[in-house]
Amino acid sequence: MLPFVAVSRSRDPANEGRVDPLLEVREKRRGKRPGDAYVRIVRPYEDTLRKGGDEGELIATERTILERRGWKAGVRNLRTWLIGRPIHSEREEHERLTKVKGLAIFSSDNISSSAYGPEEIMRVLALAGSGVLFLTLPLAGLIVVMLAIVTLSYRQTIKAYPKGASSYIVASDNLGSRFGVLAAAALLIGYVVTVAVSVSAGVAAMTSLLPAIYDDKVWISVVLVLLIMLGNLRGIRESGTIFMVPTYAYIVVMLGIIAYGVARVTLGEVPAFVPPPDWEPVEQTTQVLGLFLILRAFSQGAVALTGVEAISDGVPAFRPPEWKNARTTLTWAAIVFAVLFVGIAFLVTRLGIQPDGSERNTLLSLMVRTLAGDGLVLAVAQVATALILVLAANTSFADFPRLSSFLARDGFLPRQFAFRGERLAFTTGIVALSAVAIALLIGFRASVSGLIPLYTLGVFIAFTLSQGGMLARWWRRREDGWRAGLAINGLGTATTAVVAVVVGTSNFFQGAWLVIVLVPILMIILMGINRHYRDMDQALALDHMDPGEEVAPRPIVIVPIARLDRPARQAIAFANSISTEAVAVHVTNDPAAADEMRERWPEWAGSTELVVVESPYRALIGPLLAYMDALQRQAPDRPVLVVLSEFVPKHWWENLLHNQTALRLKLRLFARRNTIVADVPFHPYRD
Amino acid sequence: MLPFVAVSRSRDPANEGRVDPLLEVREKRRGKRPGDAYVRIVRPYEDTLRKGGDEGELIATERTILERRGWKAGVRNLRTWLIGRPIHSEREEHERLTKVKGLAIFSSDNISSSAYGPEEIMRVLALAGSGVLFLTLPLAGLIVVMLAIVTLSYRQTIKAYPKGASSYIVASDNLGSRFGVLAAAALLIGYVVTVAVSVSAGVAAMTSLLPAIYDDKVWISVVLVLLIMLGNLRGIRESGTIFMVPTYAYIVVMLGIIAYGVARVTLGEVPAFVPPPDWEPVEQTTQVLGLFLILRAFSQGAVALTGVEAISDGVPAFRPPEWKNARTTLTWAAIVFAVLFVGIAFLVTRLGIQPDGSERNTLLSLMVRTLAGDGLVLAVAQVATALILVLAANTSFADFPRLSSFLARDGFLPRQFAFRGERLAFTTGIVALSAVAIALLIGFRASVSGLIPLYTLGVFIAFTLSQGGMLARWWRRREDGWRAGLAINGLGTATTAVVAVVVGTSNFFQGAWLVIVLVPILMIILMGINRHYRDMDQALALDHMDPGEEVAPRPIVIVPIARLDRPARQAIAFANSISTEAVAVHVTNDPAAADEMRERWPEWAGSTELVVVESPYRALIGPLLAYMDALQRQAPDRPVLVVLSEFVPKHWWENLLHNQTALRLKLRLFARRNTIVADVPFHPYRD
């Protein structure tokens, strides 16, 4: 019944089995002949722990984390069903991404932007009248040129930083950690917004197909985020497998439609744009086509470039040779995007398609309808588009946790973010991203689509810092081909800086101000965490003090007891097992009850000394602390060990009826110098 | 710098000062002649602890609870300013109530009902046309008769239960604990509702004087509750002093007005009722005057009787002889109420005053206006009424905590409710009542006036059970005068039972259903708590096991360390001070870092053994538990003492960046058999 039972009054070690910390129990036995002895080695629990190669080393097996009993086993089974069995650290390389999966994971974000990029450009241009819509194609071309510049320069960056070419790393390394943190803060916010925006955009695309689910869009969004989270918790390789299908489906469907459209146009057979019945022309405004409007239209398409940063951040996720595979994937992602984006822009301008003023039809659906009619092709294209819009979130799920792990490694985020979970995924980052994105979705009732231009800003700030960092690097190092590198990254810096300014100013009141407010706040938090970790290292690290073993004096052991019961008796027994002069202390406001306790004391507690501290003001903690002070005044060097008996109830809610005073006492003692607290739990309901 | 420093490698007790638990340090000194020795006794900290009368007894002084340094001293000063200095337990009797203060505290609730009781009766009667308003006076008379019956029978109850005549106690004692808990649940809910209702009614009276504050009424209500709470936290005697003034002000003002009015009416000079311009007649309905309507009108006035229970509950708060003083106060409270209630009912019917259909003018204000005009007297009467309406809440503040303390004493509520705070008040009950009432006020936006009839139900359920209990008592005991007692309590039982049924049915849809739903829920909670305490006593009490000192085997001591730093070194030093075979355990997923640690180990940690448990699935807790299992398999009887080093950071928020794993580990270890956890805090920022 008692968790530990009396075995013997004596404390002679000979009476108690000696414990071997390496779990080898050597049994000495006499042989048959006199003087003959042999040693047998027993290793308990060989199924959970194995002996390692070095002296004093044990290796835990998978069984140590698998619960085998009770409700916890059920939780473990559910967990295995949801995210799979734990993966051994040695399998890390095996869990990396192939180029095909890498393209799907890291490019779903920018490939999805081909679905709405041309439309966003057209809508801005339409403000100056439908006469200027012909500019869509040149602007799309300009974006592809910019993408080419950025891709080229990031190919260099990936080569230079083969262990992860995140803007954070490049900027930290070349421009100083402040710029690195600025890039990181901008990217973190960008990734969170990306999740919320793309999921809500995807759900909006779904609700336009199935208007009946419109009222539940918040919960559908939340469930989608949770599903993507689960997929990512299964590890990057499996999430690549899961999310590859919709990405390639979109690519194949769209390439097919574009090829078909271009072929028909080339053959001179241009189908007429017949607007569907619910189509409305875009409202005309008095805006004239100026530089600002062109720049705004251009910045609408610039979201396409975000995938470049995504791949650079994720270099370590690729199979070796990591940087080569990442570079190849980057190039392919740029080509796929360019073909889709220019193809769509070409077809819509050539077919004379105009955006729907009522926003009931997307430009893409109008294009598909014009080319292939109102049938199966349109439905397939719509579903593929909705899926890839949702999956754009997955890029953030691949990058946010990895960037967080870089930040945690350098002490800018809590260490948990650098810890790989059972499936080698950065669990904390994945869960944190989901939580913030879900909060955003619920807060904005899943209509955050207006924030689309907003997240471009963060990425372009990071781009500019990364390119600027590379510029500084070329200039300092003057390695082979530094002039060409300087030219490419210089062009990249200039381009991305201009886009960042355009995006920031043209969307300032539409949401960019929020990024401009949040980025510095997040920077302050990141740098505060970093200062804390540095202070802590300064305070704790052994390097700042003399080597040598530390020796502590024997503690003064006291056992505060509220009443004479079995947990108290057990705590006293424990105290006596580690000290020859332990004292029980009873703080009370009821002298009569204390007298009774003193009377029964010898019968129940033997020779252990009892001190009664009467508290006429009914406080418990103050008098106990005063008593501890008085004890320590007698022996200032000795710490006080406070042995607390705690009752472990049957149900968790019963804790509300207990241990409140113990909890307050522990908080006070935690802050007290030279004080150690030992908890002796009492489990009456366990056999 | 270190909380405890090395003093000596040796653990010879001779090297360390022995500590005397009774704080008497006997210094042995040699006298002048050889063999001459004397003992000097030193008592450290005589200002915080004094020696008590018995052996082994210390008495804490007030200084043990007064903080003298830092921000905590500021908190203490603020606390002293708000609620006063701590009061010694011996002053308890001095802190009791005189009859004058007792009347003010326990009767403000029912005296305040004279302000709205007649109006509520009239409004119900008016449903059957203004022709039946003359019934107001007979109904008021009937209520006073009922009050007389209940008062008479409670005078007997108080005599029979001189230590507290709460319905809970009377019903438990005579009808069994289930009925006691039923009475208690009904009363607890009634008290909470009373606070919310009376404060919101008082604030409504204020806003009718000052419409500008209407928008802030929720916050005004909350502040008023907090003020009443503070007053009560100062102790019952001081709260009596504070809240006596408004109660007696209302009594004096109203008695004056009634005397003046009755005098004028007696002199044949009846002023005409001239309705003010914003007065509107009450809307006529087609209801006919039936028994149900009369009963409903009657039940509206029945709220007047709640003060009777209040005084009975609070008997122990009176100065000795408690029961005599309580009885006298009860009688006086009934008389004061009867005079006010009947006086007002008489005047309003005699002056022909009719309630205001627009609810902009109270009946009382119409009466005062008719008698004394629109001037100072009206203003004074209005202010006094608003104050007493708010102060009706104070009765609950006197009774709820006391009833809770009875319940806690018997194990139906957590023990904290029975604990007297620094001012001898039942702090937990006072704070709990305020919290629930504030939640109610905020939830209902301070317009809970509609619940007024609701709280009468709880009180009448309790009344009926108390009277029924007395009935059973007389019948069983057959003491002197049992026939008279039986008659009085029988009449009381019948009357209060009828009122309970009338209130419950006539207001069922107006809110009484809520009471009927909540009372059983609260009963289940109270009885669940009781069952828990009984189970616990069964499991813990020493009576259920053999006497004798318990002896525990030496613990197996392990020190889990995350890295080789100063907190870890300190934890190892502590472990070595209480065990000769302590082992440091390092669970890691990074074999390279572990190798480095093993290399540096002898330099920093001396001869303490280090065990490295490699965790290829990156879990920390599972492998550690498996290792502990393996150790205990070697010595099944010995408990494991887990020594954890914890870093105490400079700011509280920094805890979020630390100790997360330690916290999870502690939760797991808390539930583990045969396991003790010792926390060794490390304070790098304290000198």
mmCIF file of N, CA and C in Angstrom, chain B residues 117-119 121-122 125 132-145 262 265 297-298 338-351 363:
data_model
loop_
_atom_site.group_PDB
_atom_site.id
_atom_site.type_symbol
_atom_site.label_atom_id
_atom_site.label_comp_id
_atom_site.label_asym_id
_atom_site.label_seq_id
_atom_site.Cartn_x
_atom_site.Cartn_y
_atom_site.Cartn_z
ATOM 1 N N GLY B 117 -40.709 46.579 -1.632
ATOM 2 C CA GLY B 117 -41.715 45.549 -1.390
ATOM 3 C C GLY B 117 -43.135 46.011 -1.690
ATOM 4 N N PRO B 118 -43.594 47.110 -1.077
ATOM 5 C CA PRO B 118 -44.968 47.558 -1.342
ATOM 6 C C PRO B 118 -45.210 47.813 -2.821
ATOM 7 N N GLU B 119 -44.218 48.380 -3.508
ATOM 8 C CA GLU B 119 -44.379 48.657 -4.935
ATOM 9 C C GLU B 119 -44.559 47.363 -5.722
ATOM 10 N N ILE B 121 -45.763 44.553 -4.685
ATOM 11 C CA ILE B 121 -47.110 44.025 -4.436
ATOM 12 C C ILE B 121 -48.124 44.771 -5.298
ATOM 13 N N MET B 122 -48.020 46.117 -5.278
ATOM 14 C CA MET B 122 -48.981 46.925 -6.029
ATOM 15 C C MET B 122 -48.942 46.648 -7.509
ATOM 16 N N LEU B 125 -50.834 43.547 -8.179
ATOM 17 C CA LEU B 125 -52.267 43.776 -8.018
ATOM 18 C C LEU B 125 -52.815 44.597 -9.174
ATOM 19 N N VAL B 132 -58.264 47.256 -7.179
ATOM 20 C CA VAL B 132 -57.916 46.303 -6.109
ATOM 21 C C VAL B 132 -56.659 46.710 -5.352
ATOM 22 N N LEU B 133 -56.150 47.911 -5.647
ATOM 23 C CA LEU B 133 -54.919 48.347 -4.984
ATOM 24 C C LEU B 133 -55.089 48.435 -3.471
ATOM 25 N N PHE B 134 -56.346 48.599 -3.028
ATOM 26 C CA PHE B 134 -56.586 48.692 -1.571
ATOM 27 C C PHE B 134 -56.114 47.435 -0.853
ATOM 28 N N LEU B 135 -55.924 46.324 -1.610
ATOM 29 C CA LEU B 135 -55.478 45.074 -0.987
ATOM 30 C C LEU B 135 -54.016 45.132 -0.536
ATOM 31 N N THR B 136 -53.292 46.176 -0.952
ATOM 32 C CA THR B 136 -51.882 46.295 -0.591
ATOM 33 C C THR B 136 -51.691 46.236 0.917
ATOM 34 N N LEU B 137 -52.499 47.017 1.631
ATOM 35 C CA LEU B 137 -52.312 47.082 3.079
ATOM 36 C C LEU B 137 -52.593 45.745 3.760
ATOM 37 N N PRO B 138 -53.731 45.085 3.455
ATOM 38 C CA PRO B 138 -53.948 43.767 4.067
ATOM 39 C C PRO B 138 -52.822 42.784 3.754
ATOM 40 N N LEU B 139 -52.319 42.810 2.509
ATOM 41 C CA LEU B 139 -51.246 41.894 2.153
ATOM 42 C C LEU B 139 -49.988 42.215 2.952
ATOM 43 N N ALA B 140 -49.704 43.512 3.117
ATOM 44 C CA ALA B 140 -48.551 43.914 3.923
ATOM 45 C C ALA B 140 -48.727 43.421 5.348
ATOM 46 N N GLY B 141 -49.936 43.540 5.845
ATOM 47 C CA GLY B 141 -50.223 43.044 7.187
ATOM 48 C C GLY B 141 -49.967 41.550 7.281
ATOM 49 N N LEU B 142 -50.401 40.818 6.252
ATOM 50 C CA LEU B 142 -50.215 39.370 6.229
ATOM 51 C C LEU B 142 -48.732 39.015 6.271
ATOM 52 N N ILE B 143 -47.948 39.776 5.513
ATOM 53 C CA ILE B 143 -46.496 39.518 5.493
ATOM 54 C C ILE B 143 -45.921 39.752 6.877
ATOM 55 N N VAL B 144 -46.392 40.814 7.540
ATOM 56 C CA VAL B 144 -45.870 41.097 8.879
ATOM 57 C C VAL B 144 -46.270 39.968 9.844
ATOM 58 N N VAL B 145 -47.468 39.444 9.678
ATOM 59 C CA VAL B 145 -47.884 38.308 10.520
ATOM 60 C C VAL B 145 -46.967 37.115 10.272
ATOM 61 N N VAL B 262 -48.103 59.888 8.701
ATOM 62 C CA VAL B 262 -49.183 59.330 9.520
ATOM 63 C C VAL B 262 -49.809 60.438 10.357
ATOM 64 N N VAL B 265 -52.081 62.473 8.132
ATOM 65 C CA VAL B 265 -53.296 61.708 7.802
ATOM 66 C C VAL B 265 -54.208 61.635 9.025
ATOM 67 N N ALA B 297 -48.626 38.375 -5.527
ATOM 68 C CA ALA B 297 -48.392 39.665 -4.888
ATOM 69 C C ALA B 297 -47.780 39.453 -3.508
ATOM 70 N N PHE B 298 -48.307 38.467 -2.817
ATOM 71 C CA PHE B 298 -47.823 38.148 -1.475
ATOM 72 C C PHE B 298 -46.344 37.724 -1.536
ATOM 73 N N ALA B 338 -41.232 45.787 10.177
ATOM 74 C CA ALA B 338 -42.696 45.822 10.177
ATOM 75 C C ALA B 338 -43.193 47.258 10.148
ATOM 76 N N VAL B 339 -42.602 48.120 10.966
ATOM 77 C CA VAL B 339 -43.048 49.511 11.012
ATOM 78 C C VAL B 339 -42.866 50.175 9.650
ATOM 79 N N LEU B 340 -41.688 49.984 9.054
ATOM 80 C CA LEU B 340 -41.429 50.627 7.764
ATOM 81 C C LEU B 340 -42.377 50.102 6.695
ATOM 82 N N PHE B 341 -42.517 48.779 6.650
ATOM 83 C CA PHE B 341 -43.279 48.136 5.573
ATOM 84 C C PHE B 341 -44.754 48.506 5.658
ATOM 85 N N VAL B 342 -45.298 48.315 6.847
ATOM 86 C CA VAL B 342 -46.723 48.626 7.011
ATOM 87 C C VAL B 342 -46.939 50.125 6.888
ATOM 88 N N GLY B 343 -46.025 50.913 7.435
ATOM 89 C CA GLY B 343 -46.155 52.374 7.350
ATOM 90 C C GLY B 343 -46.231 52.829 5.905
ATOM 91 N N ILE B 344 -45.308 52.316 5.086
ATOM 92 C CA ILE B 344 -45.302 52.740 3.682
ATOM 93 C C ILE B 344 -46.555 52.244 2.975
ATOM 94 N N ALA B 345 -46.919 50.978 3.223
ATOM 95 C CA ALA B 345 -48.115 50.426 2.575
ATOM 96 C C ALA B 345 -49.354 51.227 2.980
ATOM 97 N N PHE B 346 -49.414 51.598 4.263
ATOM 98 C CA PHE B 346 -50.554 52.379 4.735
ATOM 99 C C PHE B 346 -50.616 53.726 4.024
ATOM 100 N N LEU B 347 -49.479 54.429 3.975
ATOM 101 C CA LEU B 347 -49.485 55.772 3.406
ATOM 102 C C LEU B 347 -49.806 55.756 1.915
ATOM 103 N N VAL B 348 -49.198 54.823 1.170
ATOM 104 C CA VAL B 348 -49.446 54.868 -0.279
ATOM 105 C C VAL B 348 -50.902 54.552 -0.607
ATOM 106 N N THR B 349 -51.510 53.641 0.130
ATOM 107 C CA THR B 349 -52.927 53.366 -0.170
ATOM 108 C C THR B 349 -53.787 54.534 0.294
ATOM 109 N N ARG B 350 -53.452 55.091 1.467
ATOM 110 C CA ARG B 350 -54.252 56.190 2.022
ATOM 111 C C ARG B 350 -54.146 57.436 1.145
ATOM 112 N N LEU B 351 -52.942 57.684 0.589
ATOM 113 C CA LEU B 351 -52.764 58.872 -0.237
ATOM 114 C C LEU B 351 -53.204 58.614 -1.682
ATOM 115 N N LEU B 363 -42.367 54.065 -6.383
ATOM 116 C CA LEU B 363 -43.532 54.346 -5.552
ATOM 117 C C LEU B 363 -43.118 55.174 -4.333
#
